[in-house]
Amino acid sequence: MRPLIVANWKMNKTPEEAASFMEKIAKYQEEMNPNCDIAICAPFICLDICVEKSKQGRIKIGAQNCHFEKSGAFTGEISAYMLSKIGVKFTILGHSERRQYFAETSETVNLKVKSSLKSGLDVIICVGESLEQKSTAQKIIFTQLELALLGVDIADLPRICIAYEPIWAIGSNKIEWFKRSGEICMKIRSMLGEIYDSPAAASLVKILYGGSVNSSNLISVLSEPDIDGALVGNASLVSDEFLKIIECARGVKRS
Ligand code: PGA
């Protein structure tokens, strides 16, 4: 699968800062590594300007969350349907920071996955264990996957990416765990086959790794055969570093 590099800006950047980032990236459009797909998940208030600035290029713009109802009395929320109407192409769902700080559950992730797909948005579903859950990581991840994908048709799997993000690796700069993450991503693939009772399901989904990825470790991440790309937080905030990360994926050979 073609590598996919996704920036997760989290709660960073004003629309002005987002515009300046997009302009800097656009300058390198011509010489940018053609061998990978690129996406940026911006805060809600920056989505409009990012969509506008990416119109001529190949960078897809995504959100970091959405509400599962189309519209209604949900103060402070933005629906998948609304996002689809401004040119957003996908959304991250179930990020551990949302599970940890905003009471996101695998049940609400499931509602959001179905509503996003229905609205025409592709999704990145985040799964991963905390440090305390490390010894039972596979069991935790299986449950997260099974619940998030409940009622999701196998035909929709090509529109879904799974991001494996061990919570303890996010923002930690720990790089020695990529080998283990590669093994977990391989397990995630077989879990998908099990959940859908079809070995084919495993090959339909892109699996990303997230947690302290940057330009000096991306090659190690992508050298794991079951890791198809990266979800990059901190290192995606500065355009030069993000461009370097994209460049690093140039040598990665994938079918
Ligand atoms: P990080 O964040 O790259 O800063 O570790 C990744 C994420 O949380 O998606």
Short mmCIF file of C-alpha atoms and ligand atoms in Angstrom, two decimals:
data_model
loop_
_atom_site.label_atom_id
_atom_site.label_comp_id
_atom_site.label_asym_id
_atom_site.label_seq_id
_atom_site.Cartn_x
_atom_site.Cartn_y
_atom_site.Cartn_z
CA MET A 1 0.00 0.00 0.00
CA ARG A 2 1.16 3.56 -0.67
CA PRO A 3 2.44 5.12 2.56
CA LEU A 4 0.12 7.69 4.12
CA ILE A 5 1.50 10.52 6.25
CA VAL A 6 -1.10 12.30 8.38
CA ALA A 7 -0.46 15.44 10.42
CA ASN A 8 -2.50 15.75 13.60
CA TRP A 9 -2.21 19.36 14.68
CA LYS A 10 -4.33 18.78 17.81
CA MET A 11 -5.27 22.10 19.50
CA ASN A 12 -2.62 24.16 17.74
CA LYS A 13 -2.61 26.97 15.14
CA THR A 14 -4.87 29.90 14.39
CA PRO A 15 -6.35 30.18 10.87
CA GLU A 16 -3.58 32.68 10.05
CA GLU A 17 -0.86 30.25 11.17
CA ALA A 18 -2.57 27.41 9.31
CA ALA A 19 -2.67 29.50 6.12
CA SER A 20 1.00 30.32 6.39
CA PHE A 21 1.86 26.61 6.91
CA MET A 22 -0.20 25.62 3.86
CA GLU A 23 1.45 28.33 1.74
CA LYS A 24 4.93 27.13 2.72
CA ILE A 25 4.04 23.54 1.84
CA ALA A 26 2.45 24.60 -1.46
CA LYS A 27 5.77 26.11 -2.58
CA TYR A 28 7.27 22.60 -2.56
CA GLN A 29 4.31 20.98 -4.31
CA GLU A 30 6.25 20.29 -7.52
CA GLU A 31 9.23 18.54 -5.97
CA MET A 32 7.27 16.86 -3.17
CA ASN A 33 7.69 13.09 -2.84
CA PRO A 34 5.12 11.60 -5.24
CA ASN A 35 5.27 8.16 -3.58
CA CYS A 36 3.09 8.85 -0.58
CA ASP A 37 -0.32 10.26 0.29
CA ILE A 38 -0.45 13.29 2.57
CA ALA A 39 -3.15 14.58 4.88
CA ILE A 40 -3.52 17.27 7.53
CA CYS A 41 -6.01 17.15 10.41
CA ALA A 42 -6.56 20.71 11.52
CA PRO A 43 -8.64 22.27 14.32
CA PHE A 44 -12.23 23.07 13.26
CA ILE A 45 -11.60 26.80 12.86
CA CYS A 46 -8.66 26.16 10.48
CA LEU A 47 -10.43 23.64 8.23
CA ASP A 48 -11.93 26.19 5.88
CA ILE A 49 -8.65 27.94 5.13
CA CYS A 50 -6.75 24.62 4.83
CA VAL A 51 -9.33 23.29 2.35
CA GLU A 52 -9.07 26.54 0.40
CA LYS A 53 -5.24 26.49 0.34
CA SER A 54 -5.06 22.81 -0.62
CA LYS A 55 -7.47 23.06 -3.57
CA GLN A 56 -4.79 22.89 -6.27
CA GLY A 57 -2.62 20.35 -4.48
CA ARG A 58 -2.68 16.77 -3.34
CA ILE A 59 -2.99 17.25 0.43
CA LYS A 60 -6.27 16.04 1.89
CA ILE A 61 -7.74 17.93 4.81
CA GLY A 62 -9.33 16.15 7.74
CA ALA A 63 -10.93 16.98 11.09
CA GLN A 64 -9.95 15.57 14.48
CA ASN A 65 -13.45 14.67 15.69
CA CYS A 66 -17.11 15.07 14.79
CA HIS A 67 -20.60 14.55 16.21
CA PHE A 68 -22.62 11.58 15.02
CA GLU A 69 -25.99 13.33 14.62
CA LYS A 70 -26.52 15.29 11.41
CA SER A 71 -27.77 18.40 13.26
CA GLY A 72 -29.66 19.33 16.41
CA ALA A 73 -29.39 20.62 19.97
CA PHE A 74 -25.77 19.65 20.66
CA THR A 75 -24.14 22.88 21.80
CA GLY A 76 -20.52 23.21 20.77
CA GLU A 77 -20.51 20.25 18.41
CA ILE A 78 -19.83 19.92 14.66
CA SER A 79 -21.36 17.04 12.70
CA ALA A 80 -19.74 14.79 10.11
CA TYR A 81 -22.38 16.05 7.68
CA MET A 82 -21.37 19.69 8.30
CA LEU A 83 -17.69 18.83 7.78
CA SER A 84 -18.45 17.12 4.49
CA LYS A 85 -20.11 20.31 3.26
CA ILE A 86 -16.93 22.40 3.57
CA GLY A 87 -14.69 20.04 1.62
CA VAL A 88 -13.23 18.06 4.52
CA LYS A 89 -12.43 14.55 3.28
CA PHE A 90 -12.04 12.53 6.47
CA THR A 91 -11.84 12.66 10.24
CA ILE A 92 -9.78 11.14 13.03
CA LEU A 93 -12.02 9.33 15.53
CA GLY A 94 -11.35 7.89 18.97
CA HIS A 95 -7.97 9.55 19.55
CA SER A 96 -6.70 8.58 23.01
CA GLU A 97 -6.75 12.23 24.10
CA ARG A 98 -10.49 12.32 23.37
CA ARG A 99 -11.00 9.00 25.17
CA GLN A 100 -8.95 10.26 28.13
CA TYR A 101 -10.15 13.86 28.52
CA PHE A 102 -13.54 13.98 26.79
CA ALA A 103 -15.21 10.72 27.79
CA GLU A 104 -15.06 9.29 24.27
CA THR A 105 -15.98 5.59 24.31
CA SER A 106 -15.73 2.91 21.65
CA GLU A 107 -19.55 3.07 21.46
CA THR A 108 -19.53 6.78 20.54
CA VAL A 109 -16.61 6.15 18.18
CA ASN A 110 -18.78 3.53 16.46
CA LEU A 111 -21.67 6.01 16.03
CA LYS A 112 -19.23 8.58 14.65
CA VAL A 113 -17.64 6.06 12.25
CA LYS A 114 -21.04 5.15 10.79
CA SER A 115 -22.21 8.73 10.56
CA SER A 116 -18.94 9.87 8.94
CA LEU A 117 -19.04 7.13 6.32
CA LYS A 118 -22.67 7.97 5.59
CA SER A 119 -21.75 11.64 5.15
CA GLY A 120 -19.00 10.77 2.68
CA LEU A 121 -16.05 11.19 5.05
CA ASP A 122 -13.33 8.55 5.32
CA VAL A 123 -12.13 7.80 8.85
CA ILE A 124 -9.00 7.13 10.86
CA ILE A 125 -9.92 5.11 13.94
CA CYS A 126 -7.35 5.36 16.74
CA VAL A 127 -6.72 2.42 19.02
CA GLY A 128 -4.06 1.76 21.60
CA GLU A 129 -3.32 0.80 25.17
CA SER A 130 -2.14 2.80 28.18
CA LEU A 131 1.06 1.92 30.03
CA GLU A 132 -0.90 0.01 32.67
CA GLN A 133 -2.66 -1.98 29.94
CA LYS A 134 0.56 -2.86 28.11
CA SER A 135 0.58 -6.54 29.07
CA THR A 136 -3.00 -6.93 27.79
CA ALA A 137 -2.60 -4.61 24.79
CA GLN A 138 -3.94 -7.06 22.22
CA LYS A 139 -7.10 -7.75 24.19
CA ILE A 140 -7.72 -3.99 24.67
CA ILE A 141 -7.14 -3.26 20.99
CA PHE A 142 -9.36 -6.13 19.85
CA THR A 143 -12.25 -4.79 21.96
CA GLN A 144 -11.68 -1.22 20.70
CA LEU A 145 -11.69 -2.44 17.11
CA GLU A 146 -14.66 -4.75 17.47
CA LEU A 147 -16.82 -2.05 19.08
CA ALA A 148 -15.73 0.74 16.73
CA LEU A 149 -16.52 -1.39 13.67
CA LEU A 150 -19.82 -2.83 14.87
CA GLY A 151 -22.30 -2.72 11.97
CA VAL A 152 -19.71 -1.31 9.55
CA ASP A 153 -19.93 -3.12 6.22
CA ILE A 154 -16.82 -4.86 4.89
CA ALA A 155 -17.32 -2.90 1.65
CA ASP A 156 -16.54 0.29 3.60
CA LEU A 157 -13.17 -0.96 4.92
CA PRO A 158 -11.11 0.65 2.12
CA ARG A 159 -12.38 4.01 3.50
CA ILE A 160 -11.06 3.23 6.97
CA CYS A 161 -7.54 3.53 8.40
CA ILE A 162 -6.63 2.16 11.79
CA ALA A 163 -4.05 4.19 13.71
CA TYR A 164 -2.26 2.20 16.38
CA GLU A 165 -1.11 4.71 18.97
CA PRO A 166 0.28 3.28 22.21
CA ILE A 167 -0.73 6.03 24.64
CA TRP A 168 2.62 5.90 26.42
CA ALA A 169 4.48 6.56 23.15
CA ILE A 170 2.55 9.75 22.30
CA GLY A 171 4.76 12.78 22.82
CA SER A 172 7.36 10.63 24.58
CA ASN A 173 10.21 10.51 22.03
CA LYS A 174 10.68 6.82 22.73
CA ILE A 175 11.82 5.19 19.51
CA GLU A 176 12.84 1.71 20.55
CA TRP A 177 9.28 0.42 20.46
CA PHE A 178 8.66 0.44 16.74
CA LYS A 179 9.48 -3.25 16.36
CA ARG A 180 6.81 -4.11 18.94
CA SER A 181 4.40 -1.70 17.23
CA GLY A 182 5.04 -3.46 13.92
CA GLU A 183 4.08 -6.74 15.55
CA ILE A 184 0.93 -5.22 17.05
CA CYS A 185 -0.04 -3.80 13.64
CA MET A 186 0.38 -7.27 12.16
CA LYS A 187 -1.95 -8.55 14.90
CA ILE A 188 -4.43 -5.74 14.11
CA ARG A 189 -4.56 -7.04 10.56
CA SER A 190 -5.41 -10.53 11.69
CA MET A 191 -7.96 -9.13 14.19
CA LEU A 192 -9.73 -7.43 11.27
CA GLY A 193 -9.84 -10.76 9.46
CA GLU A 194 -11.33 -12.32 12.59
CA ILE A 195 -13.90 -9.56 13.19
CA TYR A 196 -15.13 -9.77 9.60
CA ASP A 197 -14.66 -13.52 9.40
CA SER A 198 -12.80 -12.89 6.15
CA PRO A 199 -9.03 -12.91 5.62
CA ALA A 200 -9.59 -10.36 2.83
CA ALA A 201 -10.67 -7.74 5.40
CA ALA A 202 -7.10 -7.57 6.67
CA SER A 203 -5.71 -6.29 3.41
CA LEU A 204 -8.41 -3.65 2.80
CA VAL A 205 -7.40 -1.35 5.64
CA LYS A 206 -4.38 0.92 5.96
CA ILE A 207 -2.71 0.68 9.34
CA LEU A 208 -0.85 3.71 10.64
CA TYR A 209 1.46 4.03 13.62
CA GLY A 210 1.32 7.12 15.82
CA GLY A 211 3.45 8.21 18.78
CA SER A 212 6.57 10.40 18.59
CA VAL A 213 7.10 9.97 14.84
CA ASN A 214 9.50 12.48 13.28
CA SER A 215 11.91 12.78 10.36
CA SER A 216 14.64 10.83 12.14
CA ASN A 217 12.55 7.76 12.88
CA LEU A 218 9.98 7.58 10.06
CA ILE A 219 12.12 5.17 8.03
CA SER A 220 12.25 2.73 10.97
CA VAL A 221 8.48 3.04 11.38
CA LEU A 222 7.78 2.35 7.71
CA SER A 223 10.28 -0.49 7.56
CA GLU A 224 7.79 -2.55 9.56
CA PRO A 225 5.82 -4.41 6.85
CA ASP A 226 2.43 -4.00 8.53
CA ILE A 227 2.76 -0.27 9.14
CA ASP A 228 1.42 1.62 6.10
CA GLY A 229 1.95 5.13 7.34
CA ALA A 230 2.14 7.48 10.30
CA LEU A 231 -0.06 9.79 12.33
CA VAL A 232 2.25 12.61 13.35
CA GLY A 233 1.47 15.05 16.15
CA ASN A 234 4.16 17.35 17.46
CA ALA A 235 6.56 16.94 14.52
CA SER A 236 3.85 17.99 12.05
CA LEU A 237 3.49 21.49 13.46
CA VAL A 238 6.53 23.02 11.74
CA SER A 239 6.35 23.01 7.94
CA ASP A 240 10.08 22.28 7.40
CA GLU A 241 9.96 19.20 9.63
CA PHE A 242 6.70 18.02 8.05
CA LEU A 243 8.26 18.38 4.58
CA LYS A 244 11.28 16.38 5.78
CA ILE A 245 8.98 13.62 7.04
CA ILE A 246 7.23 13.46 3.65
CA GLU A 247 10.63 13.33 1.95
CA CYS A 248 11.73 10.45 4.21
CA ALA A 249 8.93 8.29 2.84
CA ARG A 250 10.36 8.63 -0.68
CA GLY A 251 12.55 5.54 -0.50
CA VAL A 252 9.88 3.31 1.00
CA LYS A 253 8.86 0.61 -1.46
CA ARG A 254 5.30 -0.62 -1.16
CA SER A 255 3.09 -2.52 -3.59
P1 PGA B 1 2.95 12.81 18.75
O1 PGA B 1 1.35 12.63 18.67
O2 PGA B 1 3.48 12.58 17.36
O3 PGA B 1 3.17 14.20 19.25
O4 PGA B 1 3.47 11.76 19.70
C1 PGA B 1 0.78 11.65 17.87
C2 PGA B 1 -0.72 11.63 18.07
O5 PGA B 1 -1.17 11.79 19.21
O6 PGA B 1 -1.48 11.48 17.09
#
